[in-house]
Short mmCIF file of N, CA and C in Angstrom, two decimals:
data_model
loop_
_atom_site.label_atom_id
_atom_site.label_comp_id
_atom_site.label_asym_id
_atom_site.label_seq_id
_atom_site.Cartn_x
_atom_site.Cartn_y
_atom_site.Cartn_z
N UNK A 1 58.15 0.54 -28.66
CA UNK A 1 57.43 -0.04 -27.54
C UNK A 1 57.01 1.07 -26.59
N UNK A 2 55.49 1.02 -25.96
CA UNK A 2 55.35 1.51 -25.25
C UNK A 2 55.58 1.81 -24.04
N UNK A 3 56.16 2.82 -23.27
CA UNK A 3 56.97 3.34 -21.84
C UNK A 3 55.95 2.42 -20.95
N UNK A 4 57.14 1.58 -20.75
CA UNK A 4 56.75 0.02 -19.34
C UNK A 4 55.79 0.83 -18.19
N UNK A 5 56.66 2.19 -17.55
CA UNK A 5 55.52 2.49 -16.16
C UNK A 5 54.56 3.24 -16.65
N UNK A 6 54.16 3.19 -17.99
CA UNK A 6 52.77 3.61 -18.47
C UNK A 6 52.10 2.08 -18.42
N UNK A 7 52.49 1.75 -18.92
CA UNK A 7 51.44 -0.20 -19.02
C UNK A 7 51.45 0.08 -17.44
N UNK A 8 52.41 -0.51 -16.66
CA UNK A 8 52.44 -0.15 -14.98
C UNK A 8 51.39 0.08 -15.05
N UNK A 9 50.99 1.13 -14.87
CA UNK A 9 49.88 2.15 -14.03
C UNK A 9 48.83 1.56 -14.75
N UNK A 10 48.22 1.39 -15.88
CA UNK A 10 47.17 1.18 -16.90
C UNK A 10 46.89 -0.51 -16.55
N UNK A 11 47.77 -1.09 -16.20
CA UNK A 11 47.76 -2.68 -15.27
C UNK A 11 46.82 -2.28 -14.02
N UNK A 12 47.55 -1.56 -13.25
CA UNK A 12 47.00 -1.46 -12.13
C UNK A 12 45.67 -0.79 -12.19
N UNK A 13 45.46 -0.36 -12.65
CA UNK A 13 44.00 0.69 -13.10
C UNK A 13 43.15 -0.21 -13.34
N UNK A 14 43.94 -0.84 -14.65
CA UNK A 14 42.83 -2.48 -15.24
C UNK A 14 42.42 -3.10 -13.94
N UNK A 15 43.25 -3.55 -13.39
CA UNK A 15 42.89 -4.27 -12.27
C UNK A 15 41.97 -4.25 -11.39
N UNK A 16 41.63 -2.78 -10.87
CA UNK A 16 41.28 -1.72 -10.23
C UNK A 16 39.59 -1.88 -10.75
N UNK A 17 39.65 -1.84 -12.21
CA UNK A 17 38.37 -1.73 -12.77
C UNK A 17 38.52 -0.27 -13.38
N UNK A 18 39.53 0.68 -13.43
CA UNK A 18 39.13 1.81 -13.59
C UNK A 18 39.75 2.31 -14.93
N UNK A 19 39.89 1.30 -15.74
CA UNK A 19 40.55 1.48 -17.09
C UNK A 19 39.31 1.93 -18.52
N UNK A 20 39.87 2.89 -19.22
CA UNK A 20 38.36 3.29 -20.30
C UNK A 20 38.45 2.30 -21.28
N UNK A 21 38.23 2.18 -22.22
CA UNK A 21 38.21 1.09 -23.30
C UNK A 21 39.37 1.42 -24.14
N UNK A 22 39.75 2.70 -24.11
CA UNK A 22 40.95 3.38 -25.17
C UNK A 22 42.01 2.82 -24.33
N UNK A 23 42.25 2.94 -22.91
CA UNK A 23 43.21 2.68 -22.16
C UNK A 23 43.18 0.63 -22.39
N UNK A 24 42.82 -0.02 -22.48
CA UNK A 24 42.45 -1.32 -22.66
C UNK A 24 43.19 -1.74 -23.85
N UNK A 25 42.78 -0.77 -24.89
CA UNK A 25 42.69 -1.15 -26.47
C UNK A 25 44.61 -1.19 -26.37
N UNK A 26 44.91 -0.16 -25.66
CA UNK A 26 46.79 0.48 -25.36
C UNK A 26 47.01 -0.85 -25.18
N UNK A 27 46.68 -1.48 -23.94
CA UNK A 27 46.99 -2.46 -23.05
C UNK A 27 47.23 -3.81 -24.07
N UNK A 28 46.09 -3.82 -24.97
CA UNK A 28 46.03 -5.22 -25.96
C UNK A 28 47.01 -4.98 -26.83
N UNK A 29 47.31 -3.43 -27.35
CA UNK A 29 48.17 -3.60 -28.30
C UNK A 29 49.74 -3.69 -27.79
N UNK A 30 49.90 -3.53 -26.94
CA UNK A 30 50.80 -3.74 -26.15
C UNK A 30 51.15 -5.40 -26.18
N UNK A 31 50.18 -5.79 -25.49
CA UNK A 31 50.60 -7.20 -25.20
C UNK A 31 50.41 -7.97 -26.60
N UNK A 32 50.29 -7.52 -27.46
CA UNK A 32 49.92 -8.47 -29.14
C UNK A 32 51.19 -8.11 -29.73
N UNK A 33 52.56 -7.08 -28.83
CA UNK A 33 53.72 -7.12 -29.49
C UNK A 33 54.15 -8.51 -29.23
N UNK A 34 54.97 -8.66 -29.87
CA UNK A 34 55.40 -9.96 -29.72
C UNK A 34 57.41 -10.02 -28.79
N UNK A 35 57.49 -8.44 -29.07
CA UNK A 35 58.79 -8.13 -27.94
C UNK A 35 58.74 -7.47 -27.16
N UNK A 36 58.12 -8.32 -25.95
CA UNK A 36 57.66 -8.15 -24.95
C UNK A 36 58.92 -8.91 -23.86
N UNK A 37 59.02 -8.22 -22.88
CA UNK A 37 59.90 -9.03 -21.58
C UNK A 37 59.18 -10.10 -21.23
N UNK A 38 60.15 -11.16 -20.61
CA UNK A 38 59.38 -12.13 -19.75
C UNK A 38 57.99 -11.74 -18.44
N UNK A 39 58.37 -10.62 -17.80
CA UNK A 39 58.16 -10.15 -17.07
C UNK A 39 56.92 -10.12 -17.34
N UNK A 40 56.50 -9.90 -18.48
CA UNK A 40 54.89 -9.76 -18.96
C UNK A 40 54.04 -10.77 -19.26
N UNK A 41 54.91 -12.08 -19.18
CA UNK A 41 53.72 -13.15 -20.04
C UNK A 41 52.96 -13.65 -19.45
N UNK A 42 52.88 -12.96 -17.87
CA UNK A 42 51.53 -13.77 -17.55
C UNK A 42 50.01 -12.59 -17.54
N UNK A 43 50.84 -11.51 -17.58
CA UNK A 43 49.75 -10.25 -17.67
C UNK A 43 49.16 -10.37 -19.41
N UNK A 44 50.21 -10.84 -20.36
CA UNK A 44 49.83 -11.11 -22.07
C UNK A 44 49.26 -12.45 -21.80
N UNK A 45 49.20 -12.88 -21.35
CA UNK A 45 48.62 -14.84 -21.49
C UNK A 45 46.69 -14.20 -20.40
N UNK A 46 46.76 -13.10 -19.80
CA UNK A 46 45.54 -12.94 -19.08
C UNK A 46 45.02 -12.36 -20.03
N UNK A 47 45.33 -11.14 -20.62
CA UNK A 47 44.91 -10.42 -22.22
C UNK A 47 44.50 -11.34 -22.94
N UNK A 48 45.24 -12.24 -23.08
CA UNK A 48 44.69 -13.11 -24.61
C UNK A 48 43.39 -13.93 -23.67
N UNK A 49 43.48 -14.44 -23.20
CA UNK A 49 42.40 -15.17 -22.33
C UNK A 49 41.62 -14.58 -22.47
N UNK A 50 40.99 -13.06 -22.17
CA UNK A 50 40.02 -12.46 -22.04
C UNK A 50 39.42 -11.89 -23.35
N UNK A 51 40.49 -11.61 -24.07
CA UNK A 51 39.74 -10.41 -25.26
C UNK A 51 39.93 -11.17 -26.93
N UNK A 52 40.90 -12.51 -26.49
CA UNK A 52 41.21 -13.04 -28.09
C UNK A 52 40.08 -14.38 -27.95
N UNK A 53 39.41 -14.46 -28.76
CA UNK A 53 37.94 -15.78 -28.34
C UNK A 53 38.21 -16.36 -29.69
N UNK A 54 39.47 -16.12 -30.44
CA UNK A 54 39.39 -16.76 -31.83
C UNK A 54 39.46 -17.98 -31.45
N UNK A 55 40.06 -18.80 -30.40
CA UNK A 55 40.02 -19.95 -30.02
C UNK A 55 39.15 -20.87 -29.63
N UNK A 56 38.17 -19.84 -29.74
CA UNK A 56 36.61 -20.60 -28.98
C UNK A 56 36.00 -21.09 -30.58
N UNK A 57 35.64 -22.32 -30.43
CA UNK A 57 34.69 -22.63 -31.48
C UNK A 57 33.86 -23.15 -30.99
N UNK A 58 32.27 -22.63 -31.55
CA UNK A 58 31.01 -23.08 -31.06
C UNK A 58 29.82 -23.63 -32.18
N UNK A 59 29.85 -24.91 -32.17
CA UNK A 59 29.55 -25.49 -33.74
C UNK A 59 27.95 -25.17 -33.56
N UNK A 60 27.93 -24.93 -34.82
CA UNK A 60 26.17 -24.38 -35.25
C UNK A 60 25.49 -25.96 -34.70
N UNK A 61 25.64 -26.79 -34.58
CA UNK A 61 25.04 -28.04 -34.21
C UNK A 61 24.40 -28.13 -32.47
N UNK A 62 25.38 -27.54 -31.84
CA UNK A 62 25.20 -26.97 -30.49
C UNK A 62 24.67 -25.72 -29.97
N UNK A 63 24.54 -24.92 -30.97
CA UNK A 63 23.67 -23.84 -31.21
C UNK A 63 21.87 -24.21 -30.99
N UNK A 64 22.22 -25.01 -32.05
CA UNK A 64 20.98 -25.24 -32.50
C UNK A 64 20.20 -26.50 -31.60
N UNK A 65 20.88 -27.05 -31.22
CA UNK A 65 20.60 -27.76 -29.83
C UNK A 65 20.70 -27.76 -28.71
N UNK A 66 21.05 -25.97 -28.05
CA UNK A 66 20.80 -25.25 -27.24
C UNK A 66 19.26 -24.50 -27.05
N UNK A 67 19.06 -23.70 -28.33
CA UNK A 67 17.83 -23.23 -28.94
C UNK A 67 16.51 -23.99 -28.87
N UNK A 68 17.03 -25.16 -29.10
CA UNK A 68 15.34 -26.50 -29.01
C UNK A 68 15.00 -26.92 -27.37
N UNK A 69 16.69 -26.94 -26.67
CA UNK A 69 16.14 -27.04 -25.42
C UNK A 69 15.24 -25.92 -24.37
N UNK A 70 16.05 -24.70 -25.05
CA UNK A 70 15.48 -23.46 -24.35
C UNK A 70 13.92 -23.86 -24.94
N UNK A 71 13.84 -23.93 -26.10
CA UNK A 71 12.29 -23.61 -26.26
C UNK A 71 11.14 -24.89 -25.84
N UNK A 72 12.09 -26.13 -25.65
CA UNK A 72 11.02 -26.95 -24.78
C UNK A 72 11.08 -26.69 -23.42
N UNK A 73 11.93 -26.12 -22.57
CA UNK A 73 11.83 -25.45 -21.63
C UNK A 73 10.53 -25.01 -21.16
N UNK A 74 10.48 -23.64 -22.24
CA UNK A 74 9.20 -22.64 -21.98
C UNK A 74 7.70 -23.35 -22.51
N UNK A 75 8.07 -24.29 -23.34
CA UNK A 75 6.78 -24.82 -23.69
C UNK A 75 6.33 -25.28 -22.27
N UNK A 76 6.94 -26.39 -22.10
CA UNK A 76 6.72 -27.00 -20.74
C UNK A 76 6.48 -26.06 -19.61
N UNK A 77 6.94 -25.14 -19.22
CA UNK A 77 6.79 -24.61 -17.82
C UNK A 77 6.43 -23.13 -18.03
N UNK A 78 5.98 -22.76 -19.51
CA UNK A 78 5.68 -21.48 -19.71
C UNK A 78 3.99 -20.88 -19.08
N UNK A 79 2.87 -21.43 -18.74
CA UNK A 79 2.22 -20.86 -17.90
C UNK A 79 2.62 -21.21 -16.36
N UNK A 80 3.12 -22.00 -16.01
CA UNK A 80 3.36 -22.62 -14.59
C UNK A 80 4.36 -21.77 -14.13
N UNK A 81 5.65 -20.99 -15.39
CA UNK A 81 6.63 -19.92 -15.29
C UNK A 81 5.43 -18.73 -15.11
N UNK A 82 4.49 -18.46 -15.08
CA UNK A 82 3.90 -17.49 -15.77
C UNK A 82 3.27 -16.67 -14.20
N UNK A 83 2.82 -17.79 -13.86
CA UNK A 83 2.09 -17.81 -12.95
C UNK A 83 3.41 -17.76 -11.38
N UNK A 84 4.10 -18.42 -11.27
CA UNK A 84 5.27 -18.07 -10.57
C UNK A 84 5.63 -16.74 -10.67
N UNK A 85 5.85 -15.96 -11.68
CA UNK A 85 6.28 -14.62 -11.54
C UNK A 85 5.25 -13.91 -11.05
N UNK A 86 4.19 -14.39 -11.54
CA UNK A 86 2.97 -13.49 -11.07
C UNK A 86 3.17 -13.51 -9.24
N UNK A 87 3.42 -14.75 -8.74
CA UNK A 87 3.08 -14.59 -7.16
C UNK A 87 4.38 -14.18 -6.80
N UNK A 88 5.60 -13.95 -7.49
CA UNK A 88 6.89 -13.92 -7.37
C UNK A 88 6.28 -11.61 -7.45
N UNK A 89 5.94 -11.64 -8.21
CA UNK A 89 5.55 -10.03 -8.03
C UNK A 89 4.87 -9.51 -7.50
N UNK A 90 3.96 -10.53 -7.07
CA UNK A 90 3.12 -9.81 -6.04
C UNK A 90 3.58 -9.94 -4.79
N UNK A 91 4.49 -11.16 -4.43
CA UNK A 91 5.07 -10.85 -3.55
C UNK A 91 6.21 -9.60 -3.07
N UNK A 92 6.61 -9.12 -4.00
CA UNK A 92 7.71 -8.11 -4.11
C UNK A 92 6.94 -7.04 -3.68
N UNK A 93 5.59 -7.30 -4.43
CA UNK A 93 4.72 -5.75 -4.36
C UNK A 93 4.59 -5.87 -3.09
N UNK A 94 4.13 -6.40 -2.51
CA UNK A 94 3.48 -6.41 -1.12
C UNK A 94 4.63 -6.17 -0.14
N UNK A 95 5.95 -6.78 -0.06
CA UNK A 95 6.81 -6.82 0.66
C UNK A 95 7.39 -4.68 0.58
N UNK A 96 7.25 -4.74 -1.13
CA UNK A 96 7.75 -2.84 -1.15
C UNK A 96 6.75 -2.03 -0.93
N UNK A 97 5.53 -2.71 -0.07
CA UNK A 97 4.31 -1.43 -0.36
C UNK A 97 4.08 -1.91 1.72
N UNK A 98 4.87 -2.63 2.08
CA UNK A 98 4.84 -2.64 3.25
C UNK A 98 6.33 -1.81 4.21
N UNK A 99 7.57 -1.98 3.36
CA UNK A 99 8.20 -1.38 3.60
C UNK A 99 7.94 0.30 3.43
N UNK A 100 7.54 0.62 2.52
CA UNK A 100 7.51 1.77 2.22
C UNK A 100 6.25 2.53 3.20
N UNK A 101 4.95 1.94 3.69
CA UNK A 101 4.37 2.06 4.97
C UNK A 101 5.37 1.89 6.34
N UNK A 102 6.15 1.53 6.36
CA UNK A 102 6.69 1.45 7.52
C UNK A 102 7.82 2.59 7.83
N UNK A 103 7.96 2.87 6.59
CA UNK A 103 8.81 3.86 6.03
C UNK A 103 8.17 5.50 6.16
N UNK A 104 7.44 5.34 5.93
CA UNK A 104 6.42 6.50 5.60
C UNK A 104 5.87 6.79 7.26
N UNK A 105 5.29 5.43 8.02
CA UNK A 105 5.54 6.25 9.96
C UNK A 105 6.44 6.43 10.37
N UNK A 106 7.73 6.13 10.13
CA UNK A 106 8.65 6.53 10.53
C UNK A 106 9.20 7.81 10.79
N UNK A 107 8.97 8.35 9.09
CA UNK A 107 9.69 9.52 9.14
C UNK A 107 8.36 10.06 9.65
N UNK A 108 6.98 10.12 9.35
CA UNK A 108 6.24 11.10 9.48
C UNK A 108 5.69 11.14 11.60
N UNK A 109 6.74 10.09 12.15
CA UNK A 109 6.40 10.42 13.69
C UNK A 109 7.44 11.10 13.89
N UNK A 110 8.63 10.96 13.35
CA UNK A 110 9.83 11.55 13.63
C UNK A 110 9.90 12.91 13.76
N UNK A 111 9.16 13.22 12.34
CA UNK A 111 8.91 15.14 11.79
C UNK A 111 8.02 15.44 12.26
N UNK A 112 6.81 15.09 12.93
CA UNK A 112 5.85 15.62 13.36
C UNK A 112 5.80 15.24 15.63
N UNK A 113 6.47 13.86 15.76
CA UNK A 113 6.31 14.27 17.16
C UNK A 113 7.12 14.98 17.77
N UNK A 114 6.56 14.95 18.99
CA UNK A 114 7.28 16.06 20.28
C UNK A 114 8.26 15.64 20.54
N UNK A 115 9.35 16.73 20.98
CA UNK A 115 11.01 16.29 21.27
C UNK A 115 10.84 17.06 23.23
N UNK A 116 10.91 15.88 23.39
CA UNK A 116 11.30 16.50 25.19
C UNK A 116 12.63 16.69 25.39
N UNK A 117 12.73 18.39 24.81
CA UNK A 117 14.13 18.61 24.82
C UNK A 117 14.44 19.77 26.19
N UNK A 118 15.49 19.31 26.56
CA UNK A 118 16.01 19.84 28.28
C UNK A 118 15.96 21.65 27.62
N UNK A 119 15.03 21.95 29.17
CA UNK A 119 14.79 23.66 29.02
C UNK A 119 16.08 24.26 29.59
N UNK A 120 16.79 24.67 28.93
CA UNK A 120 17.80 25.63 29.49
C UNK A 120 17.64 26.91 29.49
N UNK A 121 18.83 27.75 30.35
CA UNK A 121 18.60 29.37 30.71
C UNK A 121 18.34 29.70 29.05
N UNK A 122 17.91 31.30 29.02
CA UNK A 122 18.20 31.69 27.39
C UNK A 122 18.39 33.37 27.98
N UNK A 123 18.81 33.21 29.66
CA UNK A 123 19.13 34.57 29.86
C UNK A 123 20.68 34.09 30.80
N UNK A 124 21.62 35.06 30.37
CA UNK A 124 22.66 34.66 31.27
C UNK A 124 22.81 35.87 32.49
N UNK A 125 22.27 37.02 32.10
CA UNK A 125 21.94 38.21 33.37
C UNK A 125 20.35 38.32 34.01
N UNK A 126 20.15 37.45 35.57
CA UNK A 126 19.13 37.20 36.11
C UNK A 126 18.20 38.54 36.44
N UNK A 127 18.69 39.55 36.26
CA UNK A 127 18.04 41.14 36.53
C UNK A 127 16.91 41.15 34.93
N UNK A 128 17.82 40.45 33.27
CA UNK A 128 17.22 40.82 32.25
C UNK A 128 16.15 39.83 32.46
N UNK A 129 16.47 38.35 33.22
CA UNK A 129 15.71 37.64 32.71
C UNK A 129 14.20 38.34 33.79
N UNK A 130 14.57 38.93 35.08
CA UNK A 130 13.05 39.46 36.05
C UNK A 130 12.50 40.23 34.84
N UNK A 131 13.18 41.22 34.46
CA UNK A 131 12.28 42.22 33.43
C UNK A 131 11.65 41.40 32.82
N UNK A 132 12.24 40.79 31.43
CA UNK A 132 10.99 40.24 30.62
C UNK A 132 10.28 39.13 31.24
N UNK A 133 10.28 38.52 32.38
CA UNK A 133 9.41 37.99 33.10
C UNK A 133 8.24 38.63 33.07
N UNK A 134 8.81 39.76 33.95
CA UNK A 134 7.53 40.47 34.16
C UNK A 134 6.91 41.45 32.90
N UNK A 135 7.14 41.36 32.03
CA UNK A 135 6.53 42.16 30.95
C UNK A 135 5.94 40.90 30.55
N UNK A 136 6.21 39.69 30.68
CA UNK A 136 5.58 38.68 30.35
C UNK A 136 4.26 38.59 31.08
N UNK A 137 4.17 38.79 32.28
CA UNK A 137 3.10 38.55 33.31
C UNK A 137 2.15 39.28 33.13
N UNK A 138 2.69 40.88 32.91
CA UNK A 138 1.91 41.90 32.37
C UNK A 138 1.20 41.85 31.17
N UNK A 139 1.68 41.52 30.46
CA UNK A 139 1.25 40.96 28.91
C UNK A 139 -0.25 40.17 29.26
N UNK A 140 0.40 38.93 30.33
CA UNK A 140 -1.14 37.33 30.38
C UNK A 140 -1.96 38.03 30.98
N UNK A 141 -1.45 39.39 32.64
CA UNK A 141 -2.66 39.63 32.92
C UNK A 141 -3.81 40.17 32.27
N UNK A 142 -3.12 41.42 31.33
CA UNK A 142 -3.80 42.26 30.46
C UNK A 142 -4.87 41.12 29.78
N UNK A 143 -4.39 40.58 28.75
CA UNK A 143 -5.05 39.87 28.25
C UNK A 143 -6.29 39.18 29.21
N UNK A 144 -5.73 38.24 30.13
CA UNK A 144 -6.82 37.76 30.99
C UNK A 144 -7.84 38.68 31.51
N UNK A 145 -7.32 39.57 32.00
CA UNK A 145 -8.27 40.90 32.53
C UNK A 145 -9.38 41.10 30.92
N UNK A 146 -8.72 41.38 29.70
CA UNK A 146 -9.78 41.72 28.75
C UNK A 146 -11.04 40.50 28.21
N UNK A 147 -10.34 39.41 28.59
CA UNK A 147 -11.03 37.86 28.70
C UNK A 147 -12.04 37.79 30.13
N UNK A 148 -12.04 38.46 31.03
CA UNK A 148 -12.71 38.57 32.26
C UNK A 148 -14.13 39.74 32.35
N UNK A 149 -13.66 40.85 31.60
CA UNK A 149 -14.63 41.70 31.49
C UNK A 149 -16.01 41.10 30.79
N UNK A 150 -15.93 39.97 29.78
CA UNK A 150 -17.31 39.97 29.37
C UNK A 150 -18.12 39.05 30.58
N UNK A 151 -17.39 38.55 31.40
CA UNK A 151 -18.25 37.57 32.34
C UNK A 151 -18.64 38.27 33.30
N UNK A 152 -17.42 39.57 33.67
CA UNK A 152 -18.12 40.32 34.96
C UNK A 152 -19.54 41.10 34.22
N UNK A 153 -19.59 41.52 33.50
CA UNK A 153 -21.06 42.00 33.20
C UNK A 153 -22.11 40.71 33.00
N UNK A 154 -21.37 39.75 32.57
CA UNK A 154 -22.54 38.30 32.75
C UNK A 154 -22.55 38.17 34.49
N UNK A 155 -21.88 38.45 34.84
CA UNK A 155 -21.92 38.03 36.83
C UNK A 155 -23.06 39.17 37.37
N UNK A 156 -22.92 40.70 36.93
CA UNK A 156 -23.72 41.01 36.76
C UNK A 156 -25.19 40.87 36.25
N UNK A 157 -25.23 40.72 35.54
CA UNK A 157 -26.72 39.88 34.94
C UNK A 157 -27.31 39.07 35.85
N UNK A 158 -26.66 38.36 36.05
CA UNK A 158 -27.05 36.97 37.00
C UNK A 158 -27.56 37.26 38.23
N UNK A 159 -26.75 38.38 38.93
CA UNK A 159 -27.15 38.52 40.40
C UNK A 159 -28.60 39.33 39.52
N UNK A 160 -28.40 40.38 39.02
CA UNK A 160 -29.79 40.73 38.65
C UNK A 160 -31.01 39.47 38.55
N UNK A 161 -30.66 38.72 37.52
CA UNK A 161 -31.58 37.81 37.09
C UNK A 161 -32.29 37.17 38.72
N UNK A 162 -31.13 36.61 39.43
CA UNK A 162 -31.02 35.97 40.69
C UNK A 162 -32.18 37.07 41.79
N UNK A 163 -31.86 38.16 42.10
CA UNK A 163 -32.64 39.05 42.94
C UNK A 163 -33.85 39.01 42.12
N UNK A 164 -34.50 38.82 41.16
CA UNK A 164 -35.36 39.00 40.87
C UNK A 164 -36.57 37.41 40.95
N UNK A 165 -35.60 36.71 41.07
CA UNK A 165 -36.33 35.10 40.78
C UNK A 165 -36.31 35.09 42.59
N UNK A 166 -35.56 35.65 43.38
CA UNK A 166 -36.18 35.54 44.52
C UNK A 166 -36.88 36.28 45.23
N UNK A 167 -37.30 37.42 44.52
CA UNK A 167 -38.50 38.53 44.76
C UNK A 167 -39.64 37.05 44.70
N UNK A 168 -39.72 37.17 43.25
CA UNK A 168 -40.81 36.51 42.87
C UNK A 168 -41.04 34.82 43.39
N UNK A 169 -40.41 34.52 43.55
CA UNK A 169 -40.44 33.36 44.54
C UNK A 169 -40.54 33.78 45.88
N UNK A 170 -40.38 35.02 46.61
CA UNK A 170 -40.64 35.06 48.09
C UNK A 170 -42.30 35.80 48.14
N UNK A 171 -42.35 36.85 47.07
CA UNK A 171 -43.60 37.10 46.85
C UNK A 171 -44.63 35.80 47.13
N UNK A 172 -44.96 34.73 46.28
CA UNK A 172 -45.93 33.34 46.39
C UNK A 172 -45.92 32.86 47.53
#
């Protein structure tokens, strides 16, 4: 006979759901001894219930008059079935092609909008943070100053253009 707190554990496992088919097969042959403790006959009376079906008899007569009903079944309701699945799938479609749009703004406002996230220091010595301030400032003026030069020669132009349109207009 097989060591009882091995069945134990292989019970509880069964139970569990977490038994392989080899561990099962242990379990049946186990309980198909016939010197077995009391202790077991209701765990051997659940075994036989489940895995021994020699007891089941299912007469070819009821078979076969299972089979005629299924198939007047589908005669009867086989386009009217037909057509049900059809709106039965298109409903599905529509319901997963709406989720999946709703799904799809979701993430794509999530990953793409703006986060108004709180500006904190990113200097903890106020002397480093004046410097690169001001190398910062220096930096926009430069730039702005090189963005300014093409208009001061257009400002130029203009007063030219300007002194000349009022020559010729004070001339007449």
């Amino acid at each position: 006979m097989t060591d009882e707190k091995k069945i134990e554990r292989l019970l509880t496992a069964f139970y569990n759901g977490d038994t392989t088919l080899e561990e099962e097969a242990l379990l049946q042959k186990f309980f198909n001894d016939t010197n077995i403790s009391e202790n077991w006959y209701a765990d051997r009376d659940l075994f036989h219930a489940l895995y021994d079906s020699s007891h089941i008899h299912i007469s070819k007569d009821f078979l076969e008059r299972l089979e005629h009903q299924i198939d007047n079944h589908i005669k009867k309701t086989g386009k009217a079935s037909r057509t049900k699945v059809k709106r039965l799938f298109i409903s599905i479609g529509s319901v997963a092609a709406a989720v999946l749009l709703f799904a799809g703004i979701f993430f794509f406002h999530d990953k793409y909008s703006v986060k108004n996230d709180v500006l904190t220091d990113t200097f903890t010595d106020p002397l480093e943070a004046a410097i690169v301030a001001e190398k910062v400032l220096a930096l926009v003026s430069s730039n702005l100053n090189k963005g300014l030069f093409p208009l001061e020669k257009l400002k130029e132009n203009m007063n030219k253009t300007n002194e000349l349109l009022n020559e010729s207009l004070n001339l007449k």
